Each structure stands twice: as C-alpha cells, then as structure tokens.
Amino acid sequence: NVLVAAVTVVVLNELIERRTRRRWSLLAQSALFALTQSARATWTLMLELLEIAEVESGDPESLIADARLALDTPRLSEAVYVLLAQEDGRARLQMVCQRLGQHCAQVIATWAAVMIEARPYAEILDRHVELAGRLEWLGSVLAQNEPAPDQTPRERNLTRSSIAAEYASELAEDEWLHDMTLSMVRLALRLDYESRETAFSIVSREWWTERTTGLVQDASR
C-alpha cells in the first residue's frame, strides 16, 4: 500500500507538472528565447573580440560556420593568449565581460520566476546562471587587478566588495584567464543551441504558422 501510494504521488506530481508546463508554454518559450539570445551574444561577441570571426547576425549558415570556429580548441586557445598579450587586451576583455554579465544577469532576473516552475526549465536556467557567474568572476578579477581609468567610485566599491576580489591576486595568471575565457565561450555556445532546441520543443514553429493563419482568417470574417 505504501509503494502504491508513493507511485501514485509521483504520477500525480508529473501530471500536474506537465499541465503547468502546457499552461505556461508560450511564456516559457519566450524566456528560453531571451536566454538563448543572451548566450548567443556571449559567444559571438567573444569570437569578434578574439578576432576569429565577424558574426553575421540572422544568417543561420554563418552562425553554424562560426560555431565550428568556436569548437576549434587550438585556434580559440591561441587567440585568447594573443589577446591577453596585447597592451589593452585585458581591458577590452574586462569591458566585454562586464557588459555581457550585466545583460545576462538582467535576463535571468526577469525570467527566473517563470523558469523555476518546472524542473526541466529550472535546470536550463541554472546553467545560464553558471554562465552569468563566469562572466561576473572574470570581469571582477580583471577589474580588481587592473581597474579601468574611467571606473566610477560606485563601480570600484562593487568590485572590491565582490567575492571574486578576494581571489583576484591568485587568479590573475594568464592560465586561469585563458581557461575561464575558453570555458565561457564553450558553455555559451552549448546553451545557445540547447536552449533554442528546448524552446521549439515547447511550442513548434509550425504552431506559430498555423496560429498566424487562423488569426488572419478570423480577422477576414
């Protein structure tokens, strides 16, 4: 009886969760699209910063070609070391990480309440939080060790108050900066395609086409 009751609870919970996901399907898809955009902005902008590619926005074939470049570990690794060796390389990396981190954190804060309603979406959100955390840590370590000349008092206070600042001196080596940058690009690329795929598994492109046709037909009556 206990086993039957336990199984019944699990089944009921799964049915409730599925019903909840269906009820919020369009909202969940919008959240995943926003997260996908944030991840794509991260890896594509990093490729441009590393002077590996000029990403053509909105061109699927170009995006696939650029994604292959992001998976070319030797080339990506060399480009990161070249950037770090440049006189203003760390400053430019810092600026990009801070801007991307702020955008990523804003997207997560906007959609977190929606994404945690169901386990599959919560797991995806958690991985995007990891990406935001990597951006924040990398940007904060660089800002602590080599603050920008135009850094405001507020920015300086936030930087020195961050947990990353406690470890900034030991994480300043090129090897850590290299590995962090490389892992960030790979994670962002993976989240781009996985989040996009999940979004279209919730509501298909065909549904949108059929829905548009139906609304047009209703309007013409």
mmCIF file with all atom_site columns, C-alpha atoms in Angstrom:
data_model
loop_
_atom_site.group_PDB
_atom_site.id
_atom_site.type_symbol
_atom_site.label_atom_id
_atom_site.label_alt_id
_atom_site.label_comp_id
_atom_site.label_asym_id
_atom_site.label_entity_id
_atom_site.label_seq_id
_atom_site.pdbx_PDB_ins_code
_atom_site.Cartn_x
_atom_site.Cartn_y
_atom_site.Cartn_z
_atom_site.occupancy
_atom_site.B_iso_or_equiv
_atom_site.pdbx_formal_charge
_atom_site.auth_seq_id
_atom_site.auth_comp_id
_atom_site.auth_asym_id
_atom_site.auth_atom_id
_atom_site.pdbx_PDB_model_num
ATOM 1   C CA . ASN A 1 1   ? 0.000   0.000  0.000   1.00 0.00 ? 1   ASN A CA 1
ATOM 2   C CA . VAL A 1 2   ? 2.844   2.355  0.823   1.00 0.00 ? 2   VAL A CA 1
ATOM 3   C CA . LEU A 1 3   ? 4.509   1.581  -2.527  1.00 0.00 ? 3   LEU A CA 1
ATOM 4   C CA . VAL A 1 4   ? 1.260   2.152  -4.420  1.00 0.00 ? 4   VAL A CA 1
ATOM 5   C CA . ALA A 1 5   ? 0.724   5.441  -2.605  1.00 0.00 ? 5   ALA A CA 1
ATOM 6   C CA . ALA A 1 6   ? 4.283   6.573  -3.385  1.00 0.00 ? 6   ALA A CA 1
ATOM 7   C CA . VAL A 1 7   ? 3.935   5.722  -7.074  1.00 0.00 ? 7   VAL A CA 1
ATOM 8   C CA . THR A 1 8   ? 0.563   7.483  -7.182  1.00 0.00 ? 8   THR A CA 1
ATOM 9   C CA . VAL A 1 9   ? 2.093   10.650 -5.726  1.00 0.00 ? 9   VAL A CA 1
ATOM 10  C CA . VAL A 1 10  ? 4.906   10.568 -8.288  1.00 0.00 ? 10  VAL A CA 1
ATOM 11  C CA . VAL A 1 11  ? 2.469   10.106 -11.172 1.00 0.00 ? 11  VAL A CA 1
ATOM 12  C CA . LEU A 1 12  ? 0.179   12.862 -9.935  1.00 0.00 ? 12  LEU A CA 1
ATOM 13  C CA . ASN A 1 13  ? 3.103   15.236 -9.488  1.00 0.00 ? 13  ASN A CA 1
ATOM 14  C CA . GLU A 1 14  ? 4.260   14.501 -13.035 1.00 0.00 ? 14  GLU A CA 1
ATOM 15  C CA . LEU A 1 15  ? 0.770   15.113 -14.443 1.00 0.00 ? 15  LEU A CA 1
ATOM 16  C CA . ILE A 1 16  ? 0.494   18.395 -12.542 1.00 0.00 ? 16  ILE A CA 1
ATOM 17  C CA . GLU A 1 17  ? 3.920   19.454 -13.765 1.00 0.00 ? 17  GLU A CA 1
ATOM 18  C CA . ARG A 1 18  ? 3.063   18.639 -17.376 1.00 0.00 ? 18  ARG A CA 1
ATOM 19  C CA . ARG A 1 19  ? -0.198  20.575 -17.106 1.00 0.00 ? 19  ARG A CA 1
ATOM 20  C CA . THR A 1 20  ? 1.689   23.527 -15.636 1.00 0.00 ? 20  THR A CA 1
ATOM 21  C CA . ARG A 1 21  ? 4.221   23.442 -18.466 1.00 0.00 ? 21  ARG A CA 1
ATOM 22  C CA . ARG A 1 22  ? 1.456   23.389 -21.075 1.00 0.00 ? 22  ARG A CA 1
ATOM 23  C CA . ARG A 1 23  ? -0.341  26.256 -19.364 1.00 0.00 ? 23  ARG A CA 1
ATOM 24  C CA . TRP A 1 24  ? 2.768   28.439 -19.425 1.00 0.00 ? 24  TRP A CA 1
ATOM 25  C CA . SER A 1 25  ? 4.167   27.127 -22.715 1.00 0.00 ? 25  SER A CA 1
ATOM 26  C CA . LEU A 1 26  ? 4.350   30.433 -24.608 1.00 0.00 ? 26  LEU A CA 1
ATOM 27  C CA . LEU A 1 27  ? 5.749   32.246 -21.587 1.00 0.00 ? 27  LEU A CA 1
ATOM 28  C CA . ALA A 1 28  ? 8.367   29.535 -21.075 1.00 0.00 ? 28  ALA A CA 1
ATOM 29  C CA . GLN A 1 29  ? 9.326   29.714 -24.737 1.00 0.00 ? 29  GLN A CA 1
ATOM 30  C CA . SER A 1 30  ? 9.744   33.490 -24.515 1.00 0.00 ? 30  SER A CA 1
ATOM 31  C CA . ALA A 1 31  ? 12.017  33.017 -21.507 1.00 0.00 ? 31  ALA A CA 1
ATOM 32  C CA . LEU A 1 32  ? 14.117  30.438 -23.360 1.00 0.00 ? 32  LEU A CA 1
ATOM 33  C CA . PHE A 1 33  ? 14.384  32.691 -26.402 1.00 0.00 ? 33  PHE A CA 1
ATOM 34  C CA . ALA A 1 34  ? 15.675  35.518 -24.173 1.00 0.00 ? 34  ALA A CA 1
ATOM 35  C CA . LEU A 1 35  ? 18.212  33.185 -22.560 1.00 0.00 ? 35  LEU A CA 1
ATOM 36  C CA . THR A 1 36  ? 19.262  31.881 -25.977 1.00 0.00 ? 36  THR A CA 1
ATOM 37  C CA . GLN A 1 37  ? 19.826  35.423 -27.181 1.00 0.00 ? 37  GLN A CA 1
ATOM 38  C CA . SER A 1 38  ? 21.973  36.170 -24.134 1.00 0.00 ? 38  SER A CA 1
ATOM 39  C CA . ALA A 1 39  ? 24.098  33.052 -24.643 1.00 0.00 ? 39  ALA A CA 1
ATOM 40  C CA . ARG A 1 40  ? 24.480  33.744 -28.366 1.00 0.00 ? 40  ARG A CA 1
ATOM 41  C CA . ALA A 1 41  ? 25.523  37.323 -27.683 1.00 0.00 ? 41  ALA A CA 1
ATOM 42  C CA . THR A 1 42  ? 28.208  35.972 -25.353 1.00 0.00 ? 42  THR A CA 1
ATOM 43  C CA . TRP A 1 43  ? 29.955  33.515 -27.652 1.00 0.00 ? 43  TRP A CA 1
ATOM 44  C CA . THR A 1 44  ? 29.595  35.579 -30.831 1.00 0.00 ? 44  THR A CA 1
ATOM 45  C CA . LEU A 1 45  ? 30.913  38.762 -29.226 1.00 0.00 ? 45  LEU A CA 1
ATOM 46  C CA . MET A 1 46  ? 33.807  36.814 -27.738 1.00 0.00 ? 46  MET A CA 1
ATOM 47  C CA . LEU A 1 47  ? 34.689  35.456 -31.188 1.00 0.00 ? 47  LEU A CA 1
ATOM 48  C CA . GLU A 1 48  ? 34.744  39.016 -32.501 1.00 0.00 ? 48  GLU A CA 1
ATOM 49  C CA . LEU A 1 49  ? 36.849  40.212 -29.563 1.00 0.00 ? 49  LEU A CA 1
ATOM 50  C CA . LEU A 1 50  ? 39.321  37.398 -30.238 1.00 0.00 ? 50  LEU A CA 1
ATOM 51  C CA . GLU A 1 51  ? 39.320  38.402 -33.935 1.00 0.00 ? 51  GLU A CA 1
ATOM 52  C CA . ILE A 1 52  ? 38.330  34.907 -35.019 1.00 0.00 ? 52  ILE A CA 1
ATOM 53  C CA . ALA A 1 53  ? 35.155  35.831 -36.884 1.00 0.00 ? 53  ALA A CA 1
ATOM 54  C CA . GLU A 1 54  ? 32.815  38.647 -37.817 1.00 0.00 ? 54  GLU A CA 1
ATOM 55  C CA . VAL A 1 55  ? 29.441  37.148 -36.974 1.00 0.00 ? 55  VAL A CA 1
ATOM 56  C CA . GLU A 1 56  ? 26.621  37.824 -39.443 1.00 0.00 ? 56  GLU A CA 1
ATOM 57  C CA . SER A 1 57  ? 23.515  38.226 -37.301 1.00 0.00 ? 57  SER A CA 1
ATOM 58  C CA . GLY A 1 58  ? 20.434  36.377 -38.509 1.00 0.00 ? 58  GLY A CA 1
ATOM 59  C CA . ASP A 1 59  ? 22.293  34.176 -41.010 1.00 0.00 ? 59  ASP A CA 1
ATOM 60  C CA . PRO A 1 60  ? 21.901  30.522 -39.917 1.00 0.00 ? 60  PRO A CA 1
ATOM 61  C CA . GLU A 1 61  ? 24.648  29.184 -42.190 1.00 0.00 ? 61  GLU A CA 1
ATOM 62  C CA . SER A 1 62  ? 27.089  31.827 -40.988 1.00 0.00 ? 62  SER A CA 1
ATOM 63  C CA . LEU A 1 63  ? 26.209  31.056 -37.365 1.00 0.00 ? 63  LEU A CA 1
ATOM 64  C CA . ILE A 1 64  ? 26.896  27.356 -37.911 1.00 0.00 ? 64  ILE A CA 1
ATOM 65  C CA . ALA A 1 65  ? 30.242  28.173 -39.513 1.00 0.00 ? 65  ALA A CA 1
ATOM 66  C CA . ASP A 1 66  ? 31.129  30.452 -36.605 1.00 0.00 ? 66  ASP A CA 1
ATOM 67  C CA . ALA A 1 67  ? 30.044  27.773 -34.125 1.00 0.00 ? 67  ALA A CA 1
ATOM 68  C CA . ARG A 1 68  ? 32.544  25.410 -35.742 1.00 0.00 ? 68  ARG A CA 1
ATOM 69  C CA . LEU A 1 69  ? 35.244  28.023 -35.180 1.00 0.00 ? 69  LEU A CA 1
ATOM 70  C CA . ALA A 1 70  ? 34.264  28.224 -31.506 1.00 0.00 ? 70  ALA A CA 1
ATOM 71  C CA . LEU A 1 71  ? 34.760  24.444 -31.287 1.00 0.00 ? 71  LEU A CA 1
ATOM 72  C CA . ASP A 1 72  ? 38.260  24.691 -32.779 1.00 0.00 ? 72  ASP A CA 1
ATOM 73  C CA . THR A 1 73  ? 40.131  24.453 -29.463 1.00 0.00 ? 73  THR A CA 1
ATOM 74  C CA . PRO A 1 74  ? 43.686  25.086 -30.711 1.00 0.00 ? 74  PRO A CA 1
ATOM 75  C CA . ARG A 1 75  ? 42.664  28.175 -32.672 1.00 0.00 ? 75  ARG A CA 1
ATOM 76  C CA . LEU A 1 76  ? 40.480  29.524 -29.873 1.00 0.00 ? 76  LEU A CA 1
ATOM 77  C CA . SER A 1 77  ? 43.183  28.875 -27.290 1.00 0.00 ? 77  SER A CA 1
ATOM 78  C CA . GLU A 1 78  ? 45.839  30.675 -29.308 1.00 0.00 ? 78  GLU A CA 1
ATOM 79  C CA . ALA A 1 79  ? 43.546  33.653 -29.886 1.00 0.00 ? 79  ALA A CA 1
ATOM 80  C CA . VAL A 1 80  ? 42.933  34.012 -26.136 1.00 0.00 ? 80  VAL A CA 1
ATOM 81  C CA . TYR A 1 81  ? 46.662  34.065 -25.381 1.00 0.00 ? 81  TYR A CA 1
ATOM 82  C CA . VAL A 1 82  ? 47.216  36.620 -28.156 1.00 0.00 ? 82  VAL A CA 1
ATOM 83  C CA . LEU A 1 83  ? 44.516  38.848 -26.659 1.00 0.00 ? 83  LEU A CA 1
ATOM 84  C CA . LEU A 1 84  ? 45.992  38.606 -23.158 1.00 0.00 ? 84  LEU A CA 1
ATOM 85  C CA . ALA A 1 85  ? 49.424  39.541 -24.516 1.00 0.00 ? 85  ALA A CA 1
ATOM 86  C CA . GLN A 1 86  ? 48.152  42.743 -26.127 1.00 0.00 ? 86  GLN A CA 1
ATOM 87  C CA . GLU A 1 87  ? 48.643  46.002 -24.254 1.00 0.00 ? 87  GLU A CA 1
ATOM 88  C CA . ASP A 1 88  ? 44.918  46.705 -23.967 1.00 0.00 ? 88  ASP A CA 1
ATOM 89  C CA . GLY A 1 89  ? 43.774  43.084 -24.257 1.00 0.00 ? 89  GLY A CA 1
ATOM 90  C CA . ARG A 1 90  ? 42.764  42.596 -20.631 1.00 0.00 ? 90  ARG A CA 1
ATOM 91  C CA . ALA A 1 91  ? 40.978  45.945 -20.536 1.00 0.00 ? 91  ALA A CA 1
ATOM 92  C CA . ARG A 1 92  ? 38.899  45.029 -23.588 1.00 0.00 ? 92  ARG A CA 1
ATOM 93  C CA . LEU A 1 93  ? 38.157  41.581 -22.174 1.00 0.00 ? 93  LEU A CA 1
ATOM 94  C CA . GLN A 1 94  ? 37.086  43.183 -18.908 1.00 0.00 ? 94  GLN A CA 1
ATOM 95  C CA . MET A 1 95  ? 34.709  45.589 -20.645 1.00 0.00 ? 95  MET A CA 1
ATOM 96  C CA . VAL A 1 96  ? 33.089  42.837 -22.727 1.00 0.00 ? 96  VAL A CA 1
ATOM 97  C CA . CYS A 1 97  ? 32.659  40.523 -19.719 1.00 0.00 ? 97  CYS A CA 1
ATOM 98  C CA . GLN A 1 98  ? 31.094  43.247 -17.605 1.00 0.00 ? 98  GLN A CA 1
ATOM 99  C CA . ARG A 1 99  ? 28.614  44.272 -20.295 1.00 0.00 ? 99  ARG A CA 1
ATOM 100 C CA . LEU A 1 100 ? 27.665  40.701 -21.148 1.00 0.00 ? 100 LEU A CA 1
ATOM 101 C CA . GLY A 1 101 ? 27.443  39.784 -17.466 1.00 0.00 ? 101 GLY A CA 1
ATOM 102 C CA . GLN A 1 102 ? 25.079  42.649 -16.715 1.00 0.00 ? 102 GLN A CA 1
ATOM 103 C CA . HIS A 1 103 ? 22.817  41.719 -19.629 1.00 0.00 ? 103 HIS A CA 1
ATOM 104 C CA . CYS A 1 104 ? 22.855  38.033 -18.730 1.00 0.00 ? 104 CYS A CA 1
ATOM 105 C CA . ALA A 1 105 ? 22.038  38.765 -15.084 1.00 0.00 ? 105 ALA A CA 1
ATOM 106 C CA . GLN A 1 106 ? 19.169  41.042 -16.122 1.00 0.00 ? 106 GLN A CA 1
ATOM 107 C CA . VAL A 1 107 ? 17.649  38.372 -18.368 1.00 0.00 ? 107 VAL A CA 1
ATOM 108 C CA . ILE A 1 108 ? 17.901  35.777 -15.595 1.00 0.00 ? 108 ILE A CA 1
ATOM 109 C CA . ALA A 1 109 ? 16.329  38.108 -13.038 1.00 0.00 ? 109 ALA A CA 1
ATOM 110 C CA . THR A 1 110 ? 13.481  38.862 -15.440 1.00 0.00 ? 110 THR A CA 1
ATOM 111 C CA . TRP A 1 111 ? 12.623  35.252 -16.214 1.00 0.00 ? 111 TRP A CA 1
ATOM 112 C CA . ALA A 1 112 ? 13.712  33.295 -13.139 1.00 0.00 ? 112 ALA A CA 1
ATOM 113 C CA . ALA A 1 113 ? 10.224  33.141 -11.618 1.00 0.00 ? 113 ALA A CA 1
ATOM 114 C CA . VAL A 1 114 ? 8.884   31.545 -14.810 1.00 0.00 ? 114 VAL A CA 1
ATOM 115 C CA . MET A 1 115 ? 11.711  29.078 -15.309 1.00 0.00 ? 115 MET A CA 1
ATOM 116 C CA . ILE A 1 116 ? 11.711  27.545 -11.820 1.00 0.00 ? 116 ILE A CA 1
ATOM 117 C CA . GLU A 1 117 ? 8.083   26.389 -12.145 1.00 0.00 ? 117 GLU A CA 1
ATOM 118 C CA . ALA A 1 118 ? 9.162   23.130 -13.811 1.00 0.00 ? 118 ALA A CA 1
ATOM 119 C CA . ARG A 1 119 ? 12.282  21.008 -13.331 1.00 0.00 ? 119 ARG A CA 1
ATOM 120 C CA . PRO A 1 120 ? 13.484  20.841 -16.970 1.00 0.00 ? 120 PRO A CA 1
ATOM 121 C CA . TYR A 1 121 ? 13.394  24.623 -17.303 1.00 0.00 ? 121 TYR A CA 1
ATOM 122 C CA . ALA A 1 122 ? 14.959  25.135 -13.881 1.00 0.00 ? 122 ALA A CA 1
ATOM 123 C CA . GLU A 1 123 ? 17.934  23.017 -14.924 1.00 0.00 ? 123 GLU A CA 1
ATOM 124 C CA . ILE A 1 124 ? 18.469  25.104 -18.054 1.00 0.00 ? 124 ILE A CA 1
ATOM 125 C CA . LEU A 1 125 ? 18.176  28.291 -16.014 1.00 0.00 ? 125 LEU A CA 1
ATOM 126 C CA . ASP A 1 126 ? 20.800  27.010 -13.575 1.00 0.00 ? 126 ASP A CA 1
ATOM 127 C CA . ARG A 1 127 ? 23.294  26.555 -16.411 1.00 0.00 ? 127 ARG A CA 1
ATOM 128 C CA . HIS A 1 128 ? 22.631  30.093 -17.623 1.00 0.00 ? 128 HIS A CA 1
ATOM 129 C CA . VAL A 1 129 ? 23.266  31.269 -14.063 1.00 0.00 ? 129 VAL A CA 1
ATOM 130 C CA . GLU A 1 130 ? 26.623  29.485 -14.288 1.00 0.00 ? 130 GLU A CA 1
ATOM 131 C CA . LEU A 1 131 ? 27.413  31.447 -17.456 1.00 0.00 ? 131 LEU A CA 1
ATOM 132 C CA . ALA A 1 132 ? 26.481  34.718 -15.752 1.00 0.00 ? 132 ALA A CA 1
ATOM 133 C CA . GLY A 1 133 ? 28.657  33.752 -12.791 1.00 0.00 ? 133 GLY A CA 1
ATOM 134 C CA . ARG A 1 134 ? 31.659  33.056 -15.006 1.00 0.00 ? 134 ARG A CA 1
ATOM 135 C CA . LEU A 1 135 ? 31.231  36.399 -16.735 1.00 0.00 ? 135 LEU A CA 1
ATOM 136 C CA . GLU A 1 136 ? 30.954  38.182 -13.391 1.00 0.00 ? 136 GLU A CA 1
ATOM 137 C CA . TRP A 1 137 ? 34.005  36.474 -11.903 1.00 0.00 ? 137 TRP A CA 1
ATOM 138 C CA . LEU A 1 138 ? 36.200  37.054 -14.925 1.00 0.00 ? 138 LEU A CA 1
ATOM 139 C CA . GLY A 1 139 ? 35.150  40.698 -15.186 1.00 0.00 ? 139 GLY A CA 1
ATOM 140 C CA . SER A 1 140 ? 35.585  41.294 -11.446 1.00 0.00 ? 140 SER A CA 1
ATOM 141 C CA . VAL A 1 141 ? 39.035  39.702 -11.266 1.00 0.00 ? 141 VAL A CA 1
ATOM 142 C CA . LEU A 1 142 ? 40.222  41.833 -14.178 1.00 0.00 ? 142 LEU A CA 1
ATOM 143 C CA . ALA A 1 143 ? 38.626  44.963 -12.690 1.00 0.00 ? 143 ALA A CA 1
ATOM 144 C CA . GLN A 1 144 ? 40.226  44.346 -9.305  1.00 0.00 ? 144 GLN A CA 1
ATOM 145 C CA . ASN A 1 145 ? 43.708  43.760 -10.684 1.00 0.00 ? 145 ASN A CA 1
ATOM 146 C CA . GLU A 1 146 ? 43.619  46.336 -13.478 1.00 0.00 ? 146 GLU A CA 1
ATOM 147 C CA . PRO A 1 147 ? 40.822  48.853 -12.818 1.00 0.00 ? 147 PRO A CA 1
ATOM 148 C CA . ALA A 1 148 ? 39.725  50.885 -15.825 1.00 0.00 ? 148 ALA A CA 1
ATOM 149 C CA . PRO A 1 149 ? 40.827  54.544 -15.821 1.00 0.00 ? 149 PRO A CA 1
ATOM 150 C CA . ASP A 1 150 ? 37.210  55.689 -16.064 1.00 0.00 ? 150 ASP A CA 1
ATOM 151 C CA . GLN A 1 151 ? 35.978  53.403 -13.261 1.00 0.00 ? 151 GLN A CA 1
ATOM 152 C CA . THR A 1 152 ? 33.470  55.266 -11.088 1.00 0.00 ? 152 THR A CA 1
ATOM 153 C CA . PRO A 1 153 ? 33.597  55.185 -7.248  1.00 0.00 ? 153 PRO A CA 1
ATOM 154 C CA . ARG A 1 154 ? 30.449  53.052 -7.252  1.00 0.00 ? 154 ARG A CA 1
ATOM 155 C CA . GLU A 1 155 ? 31.970  50.539 -9.689  1.00 0.00 ? 155 GLU A CA 1
ATOM 156 C CA . ARG A 1 156 ? 35.165  50.433 -7.649  1.00 0.00 ? 156 ARG A CA 1
ATOM 157 C CA . ASN A 1 157 ? 33.215  49.769 -4.455  1.00 0.00 ? 157 ASN A CA 1
ATOM 158 C CA . LEU A 1 158 ? 31.197  46.991 -6.081  1.00 0.00 ? 158 LEU A CA 1
ATOM 159 C CA . THR A 1 159 ? 34.352  45.405 -7.483  1.00 0.00 ? 159 THR A CA 1
ATOM 160 C CA . ARG A 1 160 ? 36.272  45.337 -4.218  1.00 0.00 ? 160 ARG A CA 1
ATOM 161 C CA . SER A 1 161 ? 33.162  44.072 -2.399  1.00 0.00 ? 161 SER A CA 1
ATOM 162 C CA . SER A 1 162 ? 32.732  41.052 -4.672  1.00 0.00 ? 162 SER A CA 1
ATOM 163 C CA . ILE A 1 163 ? 33.771  37.560 -3.613  1.00 0.00 ? 163 ILE A CA 1
ATOM 164 C CA . ALA A 1 164 ? 35.930  37.344 -6.729  1.00 0.00 ? 164 ALA A CA 1
ATOM 165 C CA . ALA A 1 165 ? 38.076  40.219 -5.411  1.00 0.00 ? 165 ALA A CA 1
ATOM 166 C CA . GLU A 1 166 ? 39.210  38.000 -2.524  1.00 0.00 ? 166 GLU A CA 1
ATOM 167 C CA . TYR A 1 167 ? 40.907  35.690 -5.019  1.00 0.00 ? 167 TYR A CA 1
ATOM 168 C CA . ALA A 1 168 ? 41.895  38.266 -7.637  1.00 0.00 ? 168 ALA A CA 1
ATOM 169 C CA . SER A 1 169 ? 45.633  38.132 -6.886  1.00 0.00 ? 169 SER A CA 1
ATOM 170 C CA . GLU A 1 170 ? 45.880  34.357 -7.253  1.00 0.00 ? 170 GLU A CA 1
ATOM 171 C CA . LEU A 1 171 ? 43.610  34.255 -10.322 1.00 0.00 ? 171 LEU A CA 1
ATOM 172 C CA . ALA A 1 172 ? 45.474  36.930 -12.260 1.00 0.00 ? 172 ALA A CA 1
ATOM 173 C CA . GLU A 1 173 ? 47.662  34.430 -14.123 1.00 0.00 ? 173 GLU A CA 1
ATOM 174 C CA . ASP A 1 174 ? 47.191  34.066 -17.864 1.00 0.00 ? 174 ASP A CA 1
ATOM 175 C CA . GLU A 1 175 ? 46.424  30.358 -17.471 1.00 0.00 ? 175 GLU A CA 1
ATOM 176 C CA . TRP A 1 176 ? 43.318  30.979 -15.332 1.00 0.00 ? 176 TRP A CA 1
ATOM 177 C CA . LEU A 1 177 ? 42.137  33.832 -17.540 1.00 0.00 ? 177 LEU A CA 1
ATOM 178 C CA . HIS A 1 178 ? 42.671  31.648 -20.601 1.00 0.00 ? 178 HIS A CA 1
ATOM 179 C CA . ASP A 1 179 ? 40.776  28.660 -19.191 1.00 0.00 ? 179 ASP A CA 1
ATOM 180 C CA . MET A 1 180 ? 37.930  30.819 -17.900 1.00 0.00 ? 180 MET A CA 1
ATOM 181 C CA . THR A 1 181 ? 37.505  32.544 -21.260 1.00 0.00 ? 181 THR A CA 1
ATOM 182 C CA . LEU A 1 182 ? 37.635  29.279 -23.173 1.00 0.00 ? 182 LEU A CA 1
ATOM 183 C CA . SER A 1 183 ? 35.112  27.545 -20.912 1.00 0.00 ? 183 SER A CA 1
ATOM 184 C CA . MET A 1 184 ? 32.803  30.551 -21.090 1.00 0.00 ? 184 MET A CA 1
ATOM 185 C CA . VAL A 1 185 ? 32.719  30.504 -24.891 1.00 0.00 ? 185 VAL A CA 1
ATOM 186 C CA . ARG A 1 186 ? 32.030  26.760 -24.956 1.00 0.00 ? 186 ARG A CA 1
ATOM 187 C CA . LEU A 1 187 ? 29.291  26.968 -22.333 1.00 0.00 ? 187 LEU A CA 1
ATOM 188 C CA . ALA A 1 188 ? 27.602  29.886 -24.076 1.00 0.00 ? 188 ALA A CA 1
ATOM 189 C CA . LEU A 1 189 ? 27.666  28.052 -27.416 1.00 0.00 ? 189 LEU A CA 1
ATOM 190 C CA . ARG A 1 190 ? 26.157  24.925 -25.913 1.00 0.00 ? 190 ARG A CA 1
ATOM 191 C CA . LEU A 1 191 ? 23.442  26.884 -24.106 1.00 0.00 ? 191 LEU A CA 1
ATOM 192 C CA . ASP A 1 192 ? 22.603  28.735 -27.304 1.00 0.00 ? 192 ASP A CA 1
ATOM 193 C CA . TYR A 1 193 ? 21.643  25.609 -29.224 1.00 0.00 ? 193 TYR A CA 1
ATOM 194 C CA . GLU A 1 194 ? 20.264  23.559 -26.328 1.00 0.00 ? 194 GLU A CA 1
ATOM 195 C CA . SER A 1 195 ? 18.004  26.374 -25.096 1.00 0.00 ? 195 SER A CA 1
ATOM 196 C CA . ARG A 1 196 ? 16.803  27.063 -28.631 1.00 0.00 ? 196 ARG A CA 1
ATOM 197 C CA . GLU A 1 197 ? 16.008  23.388 -29.185 1.00 0.00 ? 197 GLU A CA 1
ATOM 198 C CA . THR A 1 198 ? 14.097  23.200 -25.906 1.00 0.00 ? 198 THR A CA 1
ATOM 199 C CA . ALA A 1 199 ? 12.149  26.349 -26.766 1.00 0.00 ? 199 ALA A CA 1
ATOM 200 C CA . PHE A 1 200 ? 10.899  24.879 -30.043 1.00 0.00 ? 200 PHE A CA 1
ATOM 201 C CA . SER A 1 201 ? 10.078  21.583 -28.349 1.00 0.00 ? 201 SER A CA 1
ATOM 202 C CA . ILE A 1 202 ? 7.624   23.501 -26.153 1.00 0.00 ? 202 ILE A CA 1
ATOM 203 C CA . VAL A 1 203 ? 5.931   25.380 -28.992 1.00 0.00 ? 203 VAL A CA 1
ATOM 204 C CA . SER A 1 204 ? 6.873   24.453 -32.550 1.00 0.00 ? 204 SER A CA 1
ATOM 205 C CA . ARG A 1 205 ? 7.426   26.826 -35.446 1.00 0.00 ? 205 ARG A CA 1
ATOM 206 C CA . GLU A 1 206 ? 4.554   25.059 -37.206 1.00 0.00 ? 206 GLU A CA 1
ATOM 207 C CA . TRP A 1 207 ? 2.214   26.035 -34.376 1.00 0.00 ? 207 TRP A CA 1
ATOM 208 C CA . TRP A 1 208 ? 3.114   29.689 -34.843 1.00 0.00 ? 208 TRP A CA 1
ATOM 209 C CA . THR A 1 209 ? 2.459   29.426 -38.591 1.00 0.00 ? 209 THR A CA 1
ATOM 210 C CA . GLU A 1 210 ? -0.908  27.739 -38.061 1.00 0.00 ? 210 GLU A CA 1
ATOM 211 C CA . ARG A 1 211 ? -1.832  30.228 -35.349 1.00 0.00 ? 211 ARG A CA 1
ATOM 212 C CA . THR A 1 212 ? -0.999  33.171 -37.606 1.00 0.00 ? 212 THR A CA 1
ATOM 213 C CA . THR A 1 213 ? -3.080  31.712 -40.437 1.00 0.00 ? 213 THR A CA 1
ATOM 214 C CA . GLY A 1 214 ? -6.008  31.165 -38.085 1.00 0.00 ? 214 GLY A CA 1
ATOM 215 C CA . LEU A 1 215 ? -5.884  34.714 -36.743 1.00 0.00 ? 215 LEU A CA 1
ATOM 216 C CA . VAL A 1 216 ? -5.722  36.142 -40.282 1.00 0.00 ? 216 VAL A CA 1
ATOM 217 C CA . GLN A 1 217 ? -8.730  34.041 -41.324 1.00 0.00 ? 217 GLN A CA 1
ATOM 218 C CA . ASP A 1 218 ? -10.676 35.150 -38.227 1.00 0.00 ? 218 ASP A CA 1
ATOM 219 C CA . ALA A 1 219 ? -9.900  38.793 -38.982 1.00 0.00 ? 219 ALA A CA 1
ATOM 220 C CA . SER A 1 220 ? -11.212 38.472 -42.537 1.00 0.00 ? 220 SER A CA 1
ATOM 221 C CA . ARG A 1 221 ? -14.607 37.125 -41.485 1.00 0.00 ? 221 ARG A CA 1
#
